[in-house]
């Protein structure tokens, strides 16, 4: 599978203006993070002795690539995209094995949809505040514990 978007290419100058406010807030660093990841990924192929900071960037980037993937004909709603991208950009998936990121994402979004629909609805309206991030982080931490134990 390939990522649903290529974060290295800007679609148009209007792109950012067409996003809802909550997406702008969570995806602000995504393009820069992924550019740094791609650069280090290429560099790391030539050297095997990587420092902790480099490994951290590579691990985060690998997980972000996984969350950006979408199955054909199964797009995510914008509020679900915001929720999972928030997890990726904030490093909340650090303890989830890369091979389990897609399963984590599915479970995470299902829990939000079933138990915190009002939070997703607020994100869809463009809202993004401490209460919303608190819910996103709480659910993520609960599920990360399940996946980290595997």
PDB file of C-alpha atoms in Angstrom:
ATOM      1  CA  UNK A   1       0.000   0.000   0.000  1.00  0.00           C
ATOM      2  CA  UNK A   2       1.064   3.553  -0.597  1.00  0.00           C
ATOM      3  CA  UNK A   3       0.215   6.627   1.462  1.00  0.00           C
ATOM      4  CA  UNK A   4      -3.011   8.339   0.403  1.00  0.00           C
ATOM      5  CA  UNK A   5      -1.087  11.572   0.031  1.00  0.00           C
ATOM      6  CA  UNK A   6       2.440  12.583  -0.844  1.00  0.00           C
ATOM      7  CA  UNK A   7       3.309  14.999   1.947  1.00  0.00           C
ATOM      8  CA  UNK A   8       6.344  16.171  -0.001  1.00  0.00           C
ATOM      9  CA  UNK A   9       4.320  17.772  -2.769  1.00  0.00           C
ATOM     10  CA  UNK A  10       2.014  20.757  -2.409  1.00  0.00           C
ATOM     11  CA  UNK A  11      -1.171  20.355  -4.422  1.00  0.00           C
ATOM     12  CA  UNK A  12      -1.757  24.069  -4.758  1.00  0.00           C
ATOM     13  CA  UNK A  13      -1.284  27.340  -2.966  1.00  0.00           C
ATOM     14  CA  UNK A  14      -4.888  27.144  -1.816  1.00  0.00           C
ATOM     15  CA  UNK A  15      -4.420  23.744  -0.154  1.00  0.00           C
ATOM     16  CA  UNK A  16      -3.890  25.019   3.381  1.00  0.00           C
ATOM     17  CA  UNK A  17      -6.725  27.517   3.091  1.00  0.00           C
ATOM     18  CA  UNK A  18      -9.140  24.762   2.125  1.00  0.00           C
ATOM     19  CA  UNK A  19      -8.429  22.766   5.294  1.00  0.00           C
ATOM     20  CA  UNK A  20     -10.609  22.996   8.371  1.00  0.00           C
ATOM     21  CA  UNK A  21      -8.952  24.683  11.357  1.00  0.00           C
ATOM     22  CA  UNK A  22      -8.530  21.473  13.332  1.00  0.00           C
ATOM     23  CA  UNK A  23      -6.645  19.832  10.427  1.00  0.00           C
ATOM     24  CA  UNK A  24      -4.360  22.852  10.105  1.00  0.00           C
ATOM     25  CA  UNK A  25      -3.508  22.593  13.785  1.00  0.00           C
ATOM     26  CA  UNK A  26      -2.582  18.905  13.808  1.00  0.00           C
ATOM     27  CA  UNK A  27      -0.986  18.627  10.375  1.00  0.00           C
ATOM     28  CA  UNK A  28       1.111  21.766  10.669  1.00  0.00           C
ATOM     29  CA  UNK A  29       4.360  19.920  11.344  1.00  0.00           C
ATOM     30  CA  UNK A  30       3.536  16.769   9.382  1.00  0.00           C
ATOM     31  CA  UNK A  31       5.099  17.879   6.103  1.00  0.00           C
ATOM     32  CA  UNK A  32       8.307  18.992   7.807  1.00  0.00           C
ATOM     33  CA  UNK A  33       8.448  15.841   9.967  1.00  0.00           C
ATOM     34  CA  UNK A  34       8.029  13.599   6.931  1.00  0.00           C
ATOM     35  CA  UNK A  35      10.605  15.507   4.882  1.00  0.00           C
ATOM     36  CA  UNK A  36      13.084  15.063   7.739  1.00  0.00           C
ATOM     37  CA  UNK A  37      12.132  11.380   7.963  1.00  0.00           C
ATOM     38  CA  UNK A  38      12.697  10.788   4.232  1.00  0.00           C
ATOM     39  CA  UNK A  39      16.069  12.518   4.373  1.00  0.00           C
ATOM     40  CA  UNK A  40      17.217  10.471   7.376  1.00  0.00           C
ATOM     41  CA  UNK A  41      15.746   7.295   5.921  1.00  0.00           C
ATOM     42  CA  UNK A  42      17.922   7.678   2.836  1.00  0.00           C
ATOM     43  CA  UNK A  43      20.967   8.543   4.945  1.00  0.00           C
ATOM     44  CA  UNK A  44      20.440   5.652   7.372  1.00  0.00           C
ATOM     45  CA  UNK A  45      20.771   3.117   4.573  1.00  0.00           C
ATOM     46  CA  UNK A  46      24.480   3.964   4.400  1.00  0.00           C
ATOM     47  CA  UNK A  47      25.242   3.775   8.106  1.00  0.00           C
ATOM     48  CA  UNK A  48      24.186   1.277  10.722  1.00  0.00           C
ATOM     49  CA  UNK A  49      25.233   3.186  13.852  1.00  0.00           C
ATOM     50  CA  UNK A  50      22.401   5.660  14.479  1.00  0.00           C
ATOM     51  CA  UNK A  51      22.037   7.876  17.520  1.00  0.00           C
ATOM     52  CA  UNK A  52      18.875   7.916  19.646  1.00  0.00           C
ATOM     53  CA  UNK A  53      17.543  11.159  18.129  1.00  0.00           C
ATOM     54  CA  UNK A  54      17.891   9.819  14.587  1.00  0.00           C
ATOM     55  CA  UNK A  55      16.220   6.534  15.538  1.00  0.00           C
ATOM     56  CA  UNK A  56      13.373   8.484  17.127  1.00  0.00           C
ATOM     57  CA  UNK A  57      12.776  10.517  13.957  1.00  0.00           C
ATOM     58  CA  UNK A  58      12.876   7.350  11.839  1.00  0.00           C
ATOM     59  CA  UNK A  59      10.467   5.502  14.151  1.00  0.00           C
ATOM     60  CA  UNK A  60       8.003   8.405  14.228  1.00  0.00           C
ATOM     61  CA  UNK A  61       8.209   8.824  10.443  1.00  0.00           C
ATOM     62  CA  UNK A  62       7.595   5.124   9.839  1.00  0.00           C
ATOM     63  CA  UNK A  63       4.489   5.228  12.010  1.00  0.00           C
ATOM     64  CA  UNK A  64       3.252   8.387  10.288  1.00  0.00           C
ATOM     65  CA  UNK A  65       3.623   6.702   6.899  1.00  0.00           C
ATOM     66  CA  UNK A  66       1.417   3.888   8.189  1.00  0.00           C
ATOM     67  CA  UNK A  67      -1.311   6.226   9.430  1.00  0.00           C
ATOM     68  CA  UNK A  68      -1.320   8.101   6.129  1.00  0.00           C
ATOM     69  CA  UNK A  69      -2.132   4.934   4.212  1.00  0.00           C
ATOM     70  CA  UNK A  70      -5.752   4.407   3.239  1.00  0.00           C
ATOM     71  CA  UNK A  71      -7.293   1.433   1.544  1.00  0.00           C
ATOM     72  CA  UNK A  72      -8.658   1.930  -1.937  1.00  0.00           C
ATOM     73  CA  UNK A  73     -12.310   3.056  -1.857  1.00  0.00           C
ATOM     74  CA  UNK A  74     -12.242   3.492   1.930  1.00  0.00           C
ATOM     75  CA  UNK A  75     -11.407   7.120   2.668  1.00  0.00           C
ATOM     76  CA  UNK A  76     -11.535   8.408   6.242  1.00  0.00           C
ATOM     77  CA  UNK A  77     -13.719  11.309   7.252  1.00  0.00           C
ATOM     78  CA  UNK A  78     -11.796  14.496   7.970  1.00  0.00           C
ATOM     79  CA  UNK A  79     -12.446  14.276  11.718  1.00  0.00           C
ATOM     80  CA  UNK A  80     -10.984  10.764  11.837  1.00  0.00           C
ATOM     81  CA  UNK A  81      -8.003  11.919   9.801  1.00  0.00           C
ATOM     82  CA  UNK A  82      -7.409  14.726  12.288  1.00  0.00           C
ATOM     83  CA  UNK A  83      -7.660  12.330  15.232  1.00  0.00           C
ATOM     84  CA  UNK A  84      -5.143   9.800  13.916  1.00  0.00           C
ATOM     85  CA  UNK A  85      -2.755  12.420  12.528  1.00  0.00           C
ATOM     86  CA  UNK A  86      -2.765  14.031  15.978  1.00  0.00           C
ATOM     87  CA  UNK A  87      -1.535  10.731  17.430  1.00  0.00           C
ATOM     88  CA  UNK A  88       1.223  10.558  14.855  1.00  0.00           C
ATOM     89  CA  UNK A  89       2.469  14.123  15.099  1.00  0.00           C
ATOM     90  CA  UNK A  90       2.457  14.058  18.905  1.00  0.00           C
ATOM     91  CA  UNK A  91       4.414  10.801  19.036  1.00  0.00           C
ATOM     92  CA  UNK A  92       1.623   8.935  20.832  1.00  0.00           C
ATOM     93  CA  UNK A  93       2.258   5.813  18.751  1.00  0.00           C
ATOM     94  CA  UNK A  94       5.883   5.451  19.896  1.00  0.00           C
ATOM     95  CA  UNK A  95       5.179   2.210  21.790  1.00  0.00           C
ATOM     96  CA  UNK A  96       3.012   0.625  19.078  1.00  0.00           C
ATOM     97  CA  UNK A  97       4.996  -1.807  16.898  1.00  0.00           C
ATOM     98  CA  UNK A  98       5.034  -0.556  13.306  1.00  0.00           C
ATOM     99  CA  UNK A  99       3.341  -3.728  12.041  1.00  0.00           C
ATOM    100  CA  UNK A 100       0.460  -3.020  14.465  1.00  0.00           C
ATOM    101  CA  UNK A 101      -0.095   0.671  13.621  1.00  0.00           C
ATOM    102  CA  UNK A 102      -2.903  -0.052  11.133  1.00  0.00           C
ATOM    103  CA  UNK A 103      -4.712  -2.261  13.666  1.00  0.00           C
ATOM    104  CA  UNK A 104      -4.228   0.375  16.350  1.00  0.00           C
ATOM    105  CA  UNK A 105      -5.672   3.015  14.011  1.00  0.00           C
ATOM    106  CA  UNK A 106      -8.756   0.909  13.307  1.00  0.00           C
ATOM    107  CA  UNK A 107      -9.374   0.259  17.017  1.00  0.00           C
ATOM    108  CA  UNK A 108      -8.654   3.872  17.953  1.00  0.00           C
ATOM    109  CA  UNK A 109     -11.118   5.284  15.433  1.00  0.00           C
ATOM    110  CA  UNK A 110     -13.763   2.701  16.361  1.00  0.00           C
ATOM    111  CA  UNK A 111     -13.526   3.655  20.057  1.00  0.00           C
ATOM    112  CA  UNK A 112     -13.744   7.352  19.220  1.00  0.00           C
ATOM    113  CA  UNK A 113     -16.722   6.754  16.946  1.00  0.00           C
ATOM    114  CA  UNK A 114     -18.575   4.582  19.483  1.00  0.00           C
ATOM    115  CA  UNK A 115     -17.798   6.385  22.735  1.00  0.00           C
ATOM    116  CA  UNK A 116     -16.699   9.918  21.808  1.00  0.00           C
ATOM    117  CA  UNK A 117     -18.786  10.849  18.785  1.00  0.00           C
ATOM    118  CA  UNK A 118     -19.304  14.372  20.156  1.00  0.00           C
ATOM    119  CA  UNK A 119     -15.529  14.879  20.132  1.00  0.00           C
ATOM    120  CA  UNK A 120     -15.324  13.804  16.491  1.00  0.00           C
ATOM    121  CA  UNK A 121     -18.271  16.079  15.658  1.00  0.00           C
ATOM    122  CA  UNK A 122     -16.490  19.026  17.304  1.00  0.00           C
ATOM    123  CA  UNK A 123     -13.340  18.302  15.281  1.00  0.00           C
ATOM    124  CA  UNK A 124     -15.450  18.177  12.111  1.00  0.00           C
ATOM    125  CA  UNK A 125     -16.721  21.681  12.921  1.00  0.00           C
ATOM    126  CA  UNK A 126     -13.110  22.850  13.083  1.00  0.00           C
ATOM    127  CA  UNK A 127     -12.877  22.963  16.875  1.00  0.00           C
ATOM    128  CA  UNK A 128      -9.651  21.885  18.509  1.00  0.00           C
ATOM    129  CA  UNK A 129      -8.967  22.602  22.150  1.00  0.00           C
ATOM    130  CA  UNK A 130      -7.565  21.065  25.336  1.00  0.00           C
ATOM    131  CA  UNK A 131     -10.736  19.097  25.996  1.00  0.00           C
ATOM    132  CA  UNK A 132     -10.588  17.490  22.548  1.00  0.00           C
ATOM    133  CA  UNK A 133      -6.872  16.721  22.769  1.00  0.00           C
ATOM    134  CA  UNK A 134      -7.461  15.294  26.233  1.00  0.00           C
ATOM    135  CA  UNK A 135      -9.965  12.783  24.829  1.00  0.00           C
ATOM    136  CA  UNK A 136      -7.706  11.899  21.887  1.00  0.00           C
ATOM    137  CA  UNK A 137      -4.742  11.334  24.197  1.00  0.00           C
ATOM    138  CA  UNK A 138      -6.750   9.371  26.770  1.00  0.00           C
ATOM    139  CA  UNK A 139      -8.083   6.930  24.181  1.00  0.00           C
ATOM    140  CA  UNK A 140      -4.665   6.627  22.540  1.00  0.00           C
ATOM    141  CA  UNK A 141      -2.928   5.876  25.848  1.00  0.00           C
ATOM    142  CA  UNK A 142      -5.469   3.205  26.733  1.00  0.00           C
ATOM    143  CA  UNK A 143      -5.035   1.461  23.385  1.00  0.00           C
ATOM    144  CA  UNK A 144      -1.263   1.902  23.227  1.00  0.00           C
ATOM    145  CA  UNK A 145      -1.014  -0.108  26.436  1.00  0.00           C
ATOM    146  CA  UNK A 146      -2.853  -2.965  24.703  1.00  0.00           C
ATOM    147  CA  UNK A 147      -0.577  -2.906  21.644  1.00  0.00           C
ATOM    148  CA  UNK A 148       2.699  -2.290  23.482  1.00  0.00           C
ATOM    149  CA  UNK A 149       2.111  -5.471  25.488  1.00  0.00           C
ATOM    150  CA  UNK A 150       1.955  -7.618  22.321  1.00  0.00           C
TER     151      UNK A 150
END
